[in-house]
Coordinates of C-alpha atoms and ligand atoms in Angstrom, one line a residue:
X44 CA 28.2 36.5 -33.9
X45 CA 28.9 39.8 -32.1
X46 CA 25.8 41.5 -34.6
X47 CA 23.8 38.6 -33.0
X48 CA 24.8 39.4 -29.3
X49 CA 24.0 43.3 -30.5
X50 CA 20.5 42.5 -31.9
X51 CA 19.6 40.0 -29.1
X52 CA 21.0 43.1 -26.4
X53 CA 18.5 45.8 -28.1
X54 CA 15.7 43.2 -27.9
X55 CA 15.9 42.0 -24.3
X56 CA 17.7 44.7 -22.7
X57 CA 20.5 44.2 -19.4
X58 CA 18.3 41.3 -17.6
X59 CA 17.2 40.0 -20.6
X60 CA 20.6 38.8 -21.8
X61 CA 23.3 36.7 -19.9
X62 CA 26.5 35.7 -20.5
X63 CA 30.2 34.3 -19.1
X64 CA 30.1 33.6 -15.6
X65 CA 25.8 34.8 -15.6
X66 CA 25.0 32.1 -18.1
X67 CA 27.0 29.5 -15.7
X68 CA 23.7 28.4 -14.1
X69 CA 21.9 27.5 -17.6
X70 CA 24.7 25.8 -18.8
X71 CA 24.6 21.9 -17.4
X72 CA 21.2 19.8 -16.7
X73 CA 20.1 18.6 -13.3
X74 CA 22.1 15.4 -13.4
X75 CA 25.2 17.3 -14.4
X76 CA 25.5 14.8 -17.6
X77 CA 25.0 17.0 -20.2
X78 CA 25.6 21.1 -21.5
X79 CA 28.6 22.9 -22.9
X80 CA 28.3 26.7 -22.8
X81 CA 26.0 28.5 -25.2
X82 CA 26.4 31.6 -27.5
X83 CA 24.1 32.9 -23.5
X84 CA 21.1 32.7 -22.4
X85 CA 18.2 34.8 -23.9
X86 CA 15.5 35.5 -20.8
X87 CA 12.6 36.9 -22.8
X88 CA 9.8 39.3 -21.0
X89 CA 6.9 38.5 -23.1
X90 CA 5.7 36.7 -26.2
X91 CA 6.9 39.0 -28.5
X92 CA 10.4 39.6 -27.3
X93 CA 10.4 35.3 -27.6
X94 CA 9.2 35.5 -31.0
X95 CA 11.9 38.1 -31.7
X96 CA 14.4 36.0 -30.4
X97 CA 13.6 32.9 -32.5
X98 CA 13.4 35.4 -35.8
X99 CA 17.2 36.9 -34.8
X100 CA 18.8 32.9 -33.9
X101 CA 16.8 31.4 -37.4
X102 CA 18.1 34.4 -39.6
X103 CA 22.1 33.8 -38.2
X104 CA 21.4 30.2 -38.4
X105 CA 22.2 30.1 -34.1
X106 CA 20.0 27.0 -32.5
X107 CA 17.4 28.0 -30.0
X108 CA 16.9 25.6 -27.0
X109 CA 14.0 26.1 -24.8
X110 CA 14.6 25.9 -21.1
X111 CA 12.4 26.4 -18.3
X112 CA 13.3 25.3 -14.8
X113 CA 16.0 22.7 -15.7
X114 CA 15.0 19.9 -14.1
X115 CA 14.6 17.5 -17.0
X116 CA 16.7 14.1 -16.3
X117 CA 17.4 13.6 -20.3
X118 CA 18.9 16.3 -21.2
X119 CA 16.6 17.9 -23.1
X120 CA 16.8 22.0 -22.4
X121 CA 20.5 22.6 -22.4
X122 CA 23.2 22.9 -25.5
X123 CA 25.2 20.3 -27.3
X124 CA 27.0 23.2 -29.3
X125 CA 28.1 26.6 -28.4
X126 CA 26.2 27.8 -31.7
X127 CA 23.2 27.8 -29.7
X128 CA 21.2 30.4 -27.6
X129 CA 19.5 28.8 -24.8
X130 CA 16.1 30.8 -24.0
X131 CA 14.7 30.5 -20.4
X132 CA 11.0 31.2 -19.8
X133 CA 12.4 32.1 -16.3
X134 CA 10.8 36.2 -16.6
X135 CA 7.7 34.9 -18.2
X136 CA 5.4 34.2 -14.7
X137 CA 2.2 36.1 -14.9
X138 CA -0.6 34.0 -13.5
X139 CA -4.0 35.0 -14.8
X140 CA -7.0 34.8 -11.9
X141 CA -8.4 32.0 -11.8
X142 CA -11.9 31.5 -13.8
X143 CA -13.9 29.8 -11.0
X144 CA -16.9 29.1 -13.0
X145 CA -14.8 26.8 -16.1
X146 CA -12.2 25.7 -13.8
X147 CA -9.4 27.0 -15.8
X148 CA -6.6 29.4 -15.4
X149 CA -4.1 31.2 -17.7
X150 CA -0.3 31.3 -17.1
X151 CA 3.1 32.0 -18.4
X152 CA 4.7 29.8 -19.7
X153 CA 7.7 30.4 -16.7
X154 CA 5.1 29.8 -13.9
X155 CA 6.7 27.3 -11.5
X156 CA 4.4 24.5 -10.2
X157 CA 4.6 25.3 -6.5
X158 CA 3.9 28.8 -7.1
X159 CA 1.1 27.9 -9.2
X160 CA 0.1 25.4 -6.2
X161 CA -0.1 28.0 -4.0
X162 CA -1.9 31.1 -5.8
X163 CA -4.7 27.9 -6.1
X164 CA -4.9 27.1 -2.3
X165 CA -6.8 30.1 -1.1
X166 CA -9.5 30.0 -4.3
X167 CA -10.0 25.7 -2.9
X168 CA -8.8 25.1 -7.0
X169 CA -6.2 22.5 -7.4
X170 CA -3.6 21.3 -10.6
X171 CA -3.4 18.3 -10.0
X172 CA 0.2 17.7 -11.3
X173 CA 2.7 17.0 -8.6
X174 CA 6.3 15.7 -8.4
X175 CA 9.7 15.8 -6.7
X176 CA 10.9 18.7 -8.6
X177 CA 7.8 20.8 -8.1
X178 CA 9.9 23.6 -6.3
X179 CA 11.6 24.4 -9.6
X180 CA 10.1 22.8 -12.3
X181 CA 8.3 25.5 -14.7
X182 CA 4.7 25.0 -16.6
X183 CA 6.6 25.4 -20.1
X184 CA 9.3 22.2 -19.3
X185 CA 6.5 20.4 -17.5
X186 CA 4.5 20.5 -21.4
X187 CA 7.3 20.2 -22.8
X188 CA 8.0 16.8 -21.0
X189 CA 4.4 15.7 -20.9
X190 CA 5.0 15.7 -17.6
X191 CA 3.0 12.8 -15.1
X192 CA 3.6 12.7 -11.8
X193 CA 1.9 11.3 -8.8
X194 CA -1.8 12.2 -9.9
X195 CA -1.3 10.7 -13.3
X196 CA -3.6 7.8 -13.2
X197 CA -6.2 9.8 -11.6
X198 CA -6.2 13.0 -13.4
X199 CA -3.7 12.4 -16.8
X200 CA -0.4 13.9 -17.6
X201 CA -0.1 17.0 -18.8
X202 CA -1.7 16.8 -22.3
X203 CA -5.0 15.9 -20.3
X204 CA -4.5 19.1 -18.0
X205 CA -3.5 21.6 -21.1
X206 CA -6.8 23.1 -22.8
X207 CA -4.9 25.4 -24.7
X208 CA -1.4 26.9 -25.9
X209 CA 0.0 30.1 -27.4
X210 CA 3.4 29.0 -28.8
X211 CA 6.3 30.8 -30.5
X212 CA 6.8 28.1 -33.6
X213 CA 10.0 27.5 -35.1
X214 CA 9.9 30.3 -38.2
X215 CA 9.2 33.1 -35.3
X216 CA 5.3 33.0 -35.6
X217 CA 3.3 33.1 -33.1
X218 CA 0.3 30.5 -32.4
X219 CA -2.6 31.6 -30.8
X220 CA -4.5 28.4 -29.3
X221 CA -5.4 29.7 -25.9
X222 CA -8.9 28.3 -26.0
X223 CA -10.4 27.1 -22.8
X224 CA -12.6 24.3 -23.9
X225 CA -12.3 20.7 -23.3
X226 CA -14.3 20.0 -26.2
X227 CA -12.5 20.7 -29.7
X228 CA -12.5 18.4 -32.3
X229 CA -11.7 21.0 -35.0
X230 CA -9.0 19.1 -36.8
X231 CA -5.5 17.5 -35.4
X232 CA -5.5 18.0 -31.3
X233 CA -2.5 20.4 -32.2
X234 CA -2.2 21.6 -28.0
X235 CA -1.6 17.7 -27.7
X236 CA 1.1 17.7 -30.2
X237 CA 3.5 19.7 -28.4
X238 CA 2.6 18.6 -25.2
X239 CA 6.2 16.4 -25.0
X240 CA 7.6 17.7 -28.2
X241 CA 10.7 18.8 -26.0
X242 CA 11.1 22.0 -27.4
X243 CA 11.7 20.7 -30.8
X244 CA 8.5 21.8 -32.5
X245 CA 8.3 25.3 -31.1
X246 CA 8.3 27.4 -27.7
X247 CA 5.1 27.6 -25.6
X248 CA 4.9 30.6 -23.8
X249 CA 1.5 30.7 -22.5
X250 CA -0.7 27.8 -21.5
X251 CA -5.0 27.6 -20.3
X252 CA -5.0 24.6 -17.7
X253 CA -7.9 22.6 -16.0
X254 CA -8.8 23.3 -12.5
X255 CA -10.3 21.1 -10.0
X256 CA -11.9 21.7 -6.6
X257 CA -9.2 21.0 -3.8
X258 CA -10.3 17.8 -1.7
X259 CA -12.0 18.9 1.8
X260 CA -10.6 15.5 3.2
X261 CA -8.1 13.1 2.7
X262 CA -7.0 10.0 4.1
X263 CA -3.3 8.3 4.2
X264 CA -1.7 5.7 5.5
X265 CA 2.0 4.6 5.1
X266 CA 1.9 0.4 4.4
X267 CA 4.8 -2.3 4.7
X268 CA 4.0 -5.1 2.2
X269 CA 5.2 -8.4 2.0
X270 CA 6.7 -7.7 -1.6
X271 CA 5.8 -6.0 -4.5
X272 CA 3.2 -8.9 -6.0
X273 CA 1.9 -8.1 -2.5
X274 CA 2.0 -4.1 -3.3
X275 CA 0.4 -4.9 -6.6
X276 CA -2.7 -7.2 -5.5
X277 CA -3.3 -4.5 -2.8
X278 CA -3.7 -1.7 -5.0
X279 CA -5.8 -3.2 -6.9
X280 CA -8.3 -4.6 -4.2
X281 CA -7.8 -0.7 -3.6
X282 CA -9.1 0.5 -6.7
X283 CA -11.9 -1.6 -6.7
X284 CA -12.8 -1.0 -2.8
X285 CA -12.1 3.2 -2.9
X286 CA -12.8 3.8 -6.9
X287 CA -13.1 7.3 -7.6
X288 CA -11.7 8.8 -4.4
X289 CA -8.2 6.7 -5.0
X290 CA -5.5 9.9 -5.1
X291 CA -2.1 8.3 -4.7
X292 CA -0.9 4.9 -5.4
X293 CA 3.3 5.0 -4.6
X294 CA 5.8 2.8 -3.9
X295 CA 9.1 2.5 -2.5
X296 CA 11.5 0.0 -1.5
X297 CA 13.7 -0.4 1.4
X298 CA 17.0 0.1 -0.5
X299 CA 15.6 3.7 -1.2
X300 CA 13.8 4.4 2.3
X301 CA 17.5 3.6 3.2
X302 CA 19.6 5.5 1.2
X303 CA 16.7 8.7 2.3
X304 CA 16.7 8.3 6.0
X305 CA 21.2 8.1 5.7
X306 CA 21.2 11.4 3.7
X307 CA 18.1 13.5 4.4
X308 CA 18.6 13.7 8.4
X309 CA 15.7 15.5 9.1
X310 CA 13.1 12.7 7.5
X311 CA 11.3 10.8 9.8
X312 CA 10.2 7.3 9.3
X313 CA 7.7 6.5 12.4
X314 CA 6.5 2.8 11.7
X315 CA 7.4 0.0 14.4
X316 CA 9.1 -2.5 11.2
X317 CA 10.8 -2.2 8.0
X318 CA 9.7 -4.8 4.9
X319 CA 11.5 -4.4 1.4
X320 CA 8.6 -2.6 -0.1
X321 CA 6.5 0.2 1.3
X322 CA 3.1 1.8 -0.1
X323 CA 1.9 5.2 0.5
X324 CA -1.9 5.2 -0.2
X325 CA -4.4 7.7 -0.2
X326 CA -7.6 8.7 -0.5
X327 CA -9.6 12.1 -0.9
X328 CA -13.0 13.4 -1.8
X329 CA -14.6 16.6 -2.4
X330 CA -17.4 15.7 0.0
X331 CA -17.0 15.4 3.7
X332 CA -19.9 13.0 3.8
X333 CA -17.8 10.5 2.4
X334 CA -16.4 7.7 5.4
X335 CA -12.8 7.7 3.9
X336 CA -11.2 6.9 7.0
X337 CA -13.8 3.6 7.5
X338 CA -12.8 2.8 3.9
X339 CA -9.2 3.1 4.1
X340 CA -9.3 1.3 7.4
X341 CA -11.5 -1.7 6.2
X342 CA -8.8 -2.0 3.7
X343 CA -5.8 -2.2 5.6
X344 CA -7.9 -4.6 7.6
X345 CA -7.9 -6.9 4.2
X346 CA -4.5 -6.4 3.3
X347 CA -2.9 -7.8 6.9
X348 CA -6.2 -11.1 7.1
X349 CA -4.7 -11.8 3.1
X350 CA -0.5 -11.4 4.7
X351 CA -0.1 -8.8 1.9
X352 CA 0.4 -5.8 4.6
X353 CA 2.7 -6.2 7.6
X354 CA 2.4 -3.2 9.1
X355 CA 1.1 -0.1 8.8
X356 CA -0.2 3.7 10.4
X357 CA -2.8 6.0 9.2
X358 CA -1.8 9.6 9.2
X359 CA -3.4 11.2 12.2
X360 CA -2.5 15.0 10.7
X361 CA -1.5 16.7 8.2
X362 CA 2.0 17.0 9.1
X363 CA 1.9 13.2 9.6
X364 CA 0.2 13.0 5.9
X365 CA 3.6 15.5 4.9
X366 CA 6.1 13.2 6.3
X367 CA 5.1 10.6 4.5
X368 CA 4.7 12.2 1.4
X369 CA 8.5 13.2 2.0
X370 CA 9.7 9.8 2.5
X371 CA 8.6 8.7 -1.1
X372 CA 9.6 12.1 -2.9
X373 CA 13.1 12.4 -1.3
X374 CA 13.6 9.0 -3.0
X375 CA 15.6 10.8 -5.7
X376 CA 17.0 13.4 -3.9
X377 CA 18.7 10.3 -1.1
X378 CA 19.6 8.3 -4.2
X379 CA 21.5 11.5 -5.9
X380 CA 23.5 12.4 -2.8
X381 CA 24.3 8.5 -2.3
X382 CA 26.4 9.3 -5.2
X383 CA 26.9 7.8 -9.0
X384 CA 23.7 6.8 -10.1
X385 CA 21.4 5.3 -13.4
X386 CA 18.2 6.0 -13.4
X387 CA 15.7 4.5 -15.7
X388 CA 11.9 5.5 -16.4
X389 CA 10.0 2.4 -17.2
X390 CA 5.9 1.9 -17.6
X391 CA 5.1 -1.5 -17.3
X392 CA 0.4 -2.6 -17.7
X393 CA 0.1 -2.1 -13.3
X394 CA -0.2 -5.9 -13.1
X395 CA 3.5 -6.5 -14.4
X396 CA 4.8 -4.2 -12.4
X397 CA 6.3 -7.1 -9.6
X398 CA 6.9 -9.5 -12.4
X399 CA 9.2 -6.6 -14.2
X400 CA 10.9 -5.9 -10.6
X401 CA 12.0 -9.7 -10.4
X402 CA 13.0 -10.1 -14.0
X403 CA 14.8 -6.6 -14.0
X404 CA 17.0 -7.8 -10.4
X405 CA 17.7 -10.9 -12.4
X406 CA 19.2 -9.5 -15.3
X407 CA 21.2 -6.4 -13.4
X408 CA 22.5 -8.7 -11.3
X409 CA 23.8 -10.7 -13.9
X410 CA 25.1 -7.7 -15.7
X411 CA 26.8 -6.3 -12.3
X412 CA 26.7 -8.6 -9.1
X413 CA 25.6 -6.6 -6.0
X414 CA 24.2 -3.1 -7.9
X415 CA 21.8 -1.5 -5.6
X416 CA 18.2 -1.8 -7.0
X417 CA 16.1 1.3 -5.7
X418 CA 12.5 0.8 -7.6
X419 CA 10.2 3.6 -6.8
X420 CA 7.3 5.3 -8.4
X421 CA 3.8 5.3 -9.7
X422 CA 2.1 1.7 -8.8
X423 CA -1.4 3.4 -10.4
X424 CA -0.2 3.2 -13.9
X425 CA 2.8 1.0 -14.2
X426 CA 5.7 3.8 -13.7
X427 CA 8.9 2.3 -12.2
X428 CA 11.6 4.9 -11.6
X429 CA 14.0 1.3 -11.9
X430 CA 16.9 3.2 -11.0
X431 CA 20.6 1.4 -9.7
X432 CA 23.2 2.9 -7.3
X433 CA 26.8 0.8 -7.6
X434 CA 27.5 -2.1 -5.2
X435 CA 28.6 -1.2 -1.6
X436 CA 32.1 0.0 -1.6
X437 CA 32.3 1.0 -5.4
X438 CA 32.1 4.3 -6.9
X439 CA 30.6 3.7 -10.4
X440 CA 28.8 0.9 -12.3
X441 CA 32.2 -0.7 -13.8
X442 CA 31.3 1.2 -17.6
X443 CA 28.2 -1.4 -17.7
X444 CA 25.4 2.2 -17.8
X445 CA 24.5 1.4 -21.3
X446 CA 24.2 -2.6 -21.0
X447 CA 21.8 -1.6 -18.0
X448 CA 19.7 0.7 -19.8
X449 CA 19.5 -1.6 -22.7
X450 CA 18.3 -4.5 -21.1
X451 CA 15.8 -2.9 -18.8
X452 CA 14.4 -1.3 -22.0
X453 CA 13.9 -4.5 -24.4
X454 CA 12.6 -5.9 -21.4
X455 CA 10.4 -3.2 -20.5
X456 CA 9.6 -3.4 -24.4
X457 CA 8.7 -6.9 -24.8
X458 CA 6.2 -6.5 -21.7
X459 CA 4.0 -4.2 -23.6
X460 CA 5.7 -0.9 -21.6
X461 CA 8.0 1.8 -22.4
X462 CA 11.4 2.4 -21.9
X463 CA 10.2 6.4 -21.8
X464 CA 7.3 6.6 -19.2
X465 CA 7.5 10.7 -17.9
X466 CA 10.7 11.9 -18.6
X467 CA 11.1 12.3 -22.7
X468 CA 14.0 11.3 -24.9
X469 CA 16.3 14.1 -24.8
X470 CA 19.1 13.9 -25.7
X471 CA 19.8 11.0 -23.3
X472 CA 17.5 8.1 -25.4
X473 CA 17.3 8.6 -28.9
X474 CA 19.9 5.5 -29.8
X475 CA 17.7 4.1 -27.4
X476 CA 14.5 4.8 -29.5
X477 CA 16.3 3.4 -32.3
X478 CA 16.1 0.0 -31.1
X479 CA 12.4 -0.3 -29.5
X480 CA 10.5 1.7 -31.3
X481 CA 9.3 1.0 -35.2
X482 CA 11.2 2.4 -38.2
X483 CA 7.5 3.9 -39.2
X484 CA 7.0 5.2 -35.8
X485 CA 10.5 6.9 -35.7
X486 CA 9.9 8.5 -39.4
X487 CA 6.9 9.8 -38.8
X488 CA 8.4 11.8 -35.5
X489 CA 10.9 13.2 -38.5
X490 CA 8.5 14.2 -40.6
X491 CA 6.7 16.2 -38.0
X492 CA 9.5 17.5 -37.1
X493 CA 10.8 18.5 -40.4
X494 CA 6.9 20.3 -41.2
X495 CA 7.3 22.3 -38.3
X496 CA 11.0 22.8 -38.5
X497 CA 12.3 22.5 -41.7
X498 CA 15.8 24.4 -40.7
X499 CA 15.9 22.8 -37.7
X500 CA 17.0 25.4 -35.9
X501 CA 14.6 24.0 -32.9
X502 CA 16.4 22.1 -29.8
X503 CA 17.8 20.2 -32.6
X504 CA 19.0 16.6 -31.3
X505 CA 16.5 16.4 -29.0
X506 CA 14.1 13.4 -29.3
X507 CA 14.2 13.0 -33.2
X508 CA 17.2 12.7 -35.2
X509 CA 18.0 15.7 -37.2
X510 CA 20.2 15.2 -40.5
Ligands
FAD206 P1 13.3 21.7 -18.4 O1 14.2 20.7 -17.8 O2 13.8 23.1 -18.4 O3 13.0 21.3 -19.9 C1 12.6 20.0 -20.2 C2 12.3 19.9 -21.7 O4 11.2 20.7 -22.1 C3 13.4 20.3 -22.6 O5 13.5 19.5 -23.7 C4 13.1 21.7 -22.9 O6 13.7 22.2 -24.1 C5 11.6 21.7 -23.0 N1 11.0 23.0 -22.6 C6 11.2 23.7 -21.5 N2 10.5 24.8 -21.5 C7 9.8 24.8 -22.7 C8 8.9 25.7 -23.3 N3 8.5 26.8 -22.7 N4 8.3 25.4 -24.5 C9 8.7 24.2 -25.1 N5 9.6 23.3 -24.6 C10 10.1 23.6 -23.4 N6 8.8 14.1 -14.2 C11 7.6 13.5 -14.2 O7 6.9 13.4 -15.2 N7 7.1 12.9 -13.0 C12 7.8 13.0 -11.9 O8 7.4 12.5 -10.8 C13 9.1 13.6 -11.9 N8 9.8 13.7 -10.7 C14 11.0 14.4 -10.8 C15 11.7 14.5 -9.6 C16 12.9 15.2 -9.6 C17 13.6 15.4 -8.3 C18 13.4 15.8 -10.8 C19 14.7 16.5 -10.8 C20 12.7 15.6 -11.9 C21 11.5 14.9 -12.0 N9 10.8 14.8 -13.1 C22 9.6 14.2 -13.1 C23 11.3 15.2 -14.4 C24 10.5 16.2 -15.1 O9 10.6 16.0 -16.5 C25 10.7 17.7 -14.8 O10 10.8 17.9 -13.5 C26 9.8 18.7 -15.5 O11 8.7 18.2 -16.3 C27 10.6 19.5 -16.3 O12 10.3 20.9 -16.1 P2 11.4 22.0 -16.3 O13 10.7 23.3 -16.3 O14 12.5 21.8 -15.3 O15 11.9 21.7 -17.8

């Protein structure tokens, strides 16, 4: 391995390779569940130097695992074997200017979201791909993950926001699909195809995205419902009242607003009552002729005459607006620093969503009397972050994590959902693939894998078994 370490070295040069104590950071994902150390980490410069990389790891038979911000929760984008070279995007962050007239931009595959976010804000563009994780997360793990977020039912996950890819594939060659149209019908949607492939099909390094025109107002209110049938009715008398200016749909329940407010001191939460389940709502257009605040208030209105809202502000500001965006994305982070935790990324059709909340508590509850049930997520399209902290007092879930996960999934199953809504298999849910998802469905993944792998030297592992 030390000709490896030599070849890699000449390639990349002194920042370009890390090892020891400088490939520490790299080594474990964000949950700490997962990683042993790697051969190091390869930090590439540019397109070439990745395809190089990828050449030098296939030749010595060394597994390449693509990484970008490491924030993945299934353990997708670090090492399972220290035969492996993990290669971060993490030097690759050009962002191209924005083309005004398309509504498109070009960037690097290492381009974190918020910095992307904010190069937009002074041209009045918008990505419209936002989550928890934003600060850190990179455009290369976001495609990788198919990433969907808060604007997902509005706008589509990440394949819906990719027009085009250039990606380093498995046998070091280098695809060149940076085209900027919507419209492409010339063959298989290929940009599509590695839009969650998880690194296993090849390494994107340079991505076109769609741009849209930044609201010029918004309007948000933080709701208490009576329950999460309540939560559910509501948005829908929401979607059909606000239609195309709907922009966020999200709910959260007490247990979590809970667990935030004890570990996040500086969050606010500013309502006169608390209810079990809250709903952050909002609404935006690109017009300022639009009455959103009438709309959104004739709403609310609805919601309290029907008993489905109990109480309820509109933002007044835009630091208002902030806080409550905090108080549903510092779900995770109050839930993490609670302590041992399982969470679980369901998708449920919108209308089950209350019916899969009851059933879920039912059958945890059985499994392990008094586990903490923190549902939060994406009420527009069915997304339940169903995740479980251990009962008061107890420091772990009794060795019951996989009984959890596998009831939540077959039920999740059986109600037309998935037991894999944003986050990707990993290496966290391939058994788990095994048992709710077709025999055909599962070979075909391996055959795609095997076309575009066939030494499977690619993130092997990861999301499709690999002999
Ligand atoms: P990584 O973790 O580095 O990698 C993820 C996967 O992509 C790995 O399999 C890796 O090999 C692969 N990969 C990385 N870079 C590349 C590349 N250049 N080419 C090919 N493959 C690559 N997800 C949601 O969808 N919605 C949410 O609301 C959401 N909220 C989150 C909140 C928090 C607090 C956290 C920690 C995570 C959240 N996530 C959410 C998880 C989400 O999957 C990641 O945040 C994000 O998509 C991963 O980006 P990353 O750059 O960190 O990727």
């Amino acid at each position: 391995m030390a000709d490896l370490v030599i070849a890699l070295q000449a390639i990349l040069g002194p920042k370009g390779w890390l090892s020891g104590a400088d490939a520490e950071p790299y080594r474990r994902d964000w949950l700490d569940r997962y990683g042993v150390a790697p051969l190091g980490v390869a930090r590439p410069a540019s397109t070439a130097e990745v395809a190089a990389v990828v050449n030098i790891c296939r030749e010595a038979g060394v597994v390449v695992i693509p990484q970008g911000g490491n924030t993945g929760l299934c353990g997708g984008a670090v090492a399972d074997q220290a035969n492996a070279v993990i290669v971060s995007l993490s030097r690759m962050t050009a962002i191209g200017e924005p083309d005004l007239d398309s509504g498109s931009i070009i960037v690097d595959a290492g381009v974190v979201l918020a910095a992307l976010h904010e190069t937009l804000e002074p041209h009045g563009l918008m990505f419209p791909m936002h989550l928890g994780a934003e600060g850190s997360a990179r455009i290369g793990g976001l495609i990788g993950t198919n990433a969907g977020g808060s604007q997902a039912f509005r706008f589509g996950m990440m394949q819906d926001l990719v027009l085009g890819l250039e990606v380093v594939l498995p046998d070091g060659t280098v695809w060149d699909g940076l085209r900027a149209v919507q419209k492409d019908n010339a063959g298989y949607q290929l940009r599509k195809l590695f839009c969650g492939s998880e690194g296993t099909l090849g390494i994107v390094t340079r991505a076109v995205l769609r741009l849209y025109p930044t609201p010029k107002q918004q309007a948000s209110a933080l709701l208490v419902m009576s329950d999460f049938a309540a939560a559910v009715s509501f948005g829908a008398f929401l979607r059909g009242e606000a239609g195309e200016f709907l922009a966020g749909l999200e709910f959260f329940s007490d247990v979590g607003l809970t667990l935030a407010l004890k570990h996040l001191p500086d969050l606010a939460y500013q309502l006169e009552t608390r209810g079990d389940v809250y709903l952050l709502v909002e609404i935006a257009s690109g017009s300022t002729r639009v009455p959103l605040d009438e709309i959104l208030a004739s709403t609310l209105e609805w919601g309290m005459e029907q008993g489905l809202v109990t109480d309820g502000a509109l933002a007044t500001s835009g630091a208002q607006r902030a806080q409550f965006w905090r108080l549903r994305e510092e779900q995770p982070e109050g839930q993490r620093l609670e302590g041992e935790q399982l969470k679980h990324d369901i998708s449920v059709p919108p209308g089950a969503i209350a019916r899969f909340i009851e059933a879920g508590a039912k059958l945890c509850h059985d499994i392990l009397p008094g586990v903490r049930i923190n549902p939060f997520g994406h009420l527009g399209d069915g997304n339940i972050h169903y995740n479980l902290s251990p009962p008061e007092g107890h420091a772990d879930f009794d060795g019951k994590g996989a009984a959890f996960a596998e009831a939540l999934a077959a039920l999740a199953t059986g109600m037309g959902g998935s037991f894999a809504a944003e986050h990707g298999l990993g290496r966290a849910k391939i058994a788990m693939a095994d048992r709710n998802r077709s025999s055909t469905e599962r070979a075909l993944m391996a055959r795609l894998k095997r076309a575009f792998d066939p030494q499977g030297t690619m993130n092997p592992g990861v999301l499709v078994r690999t002999p």
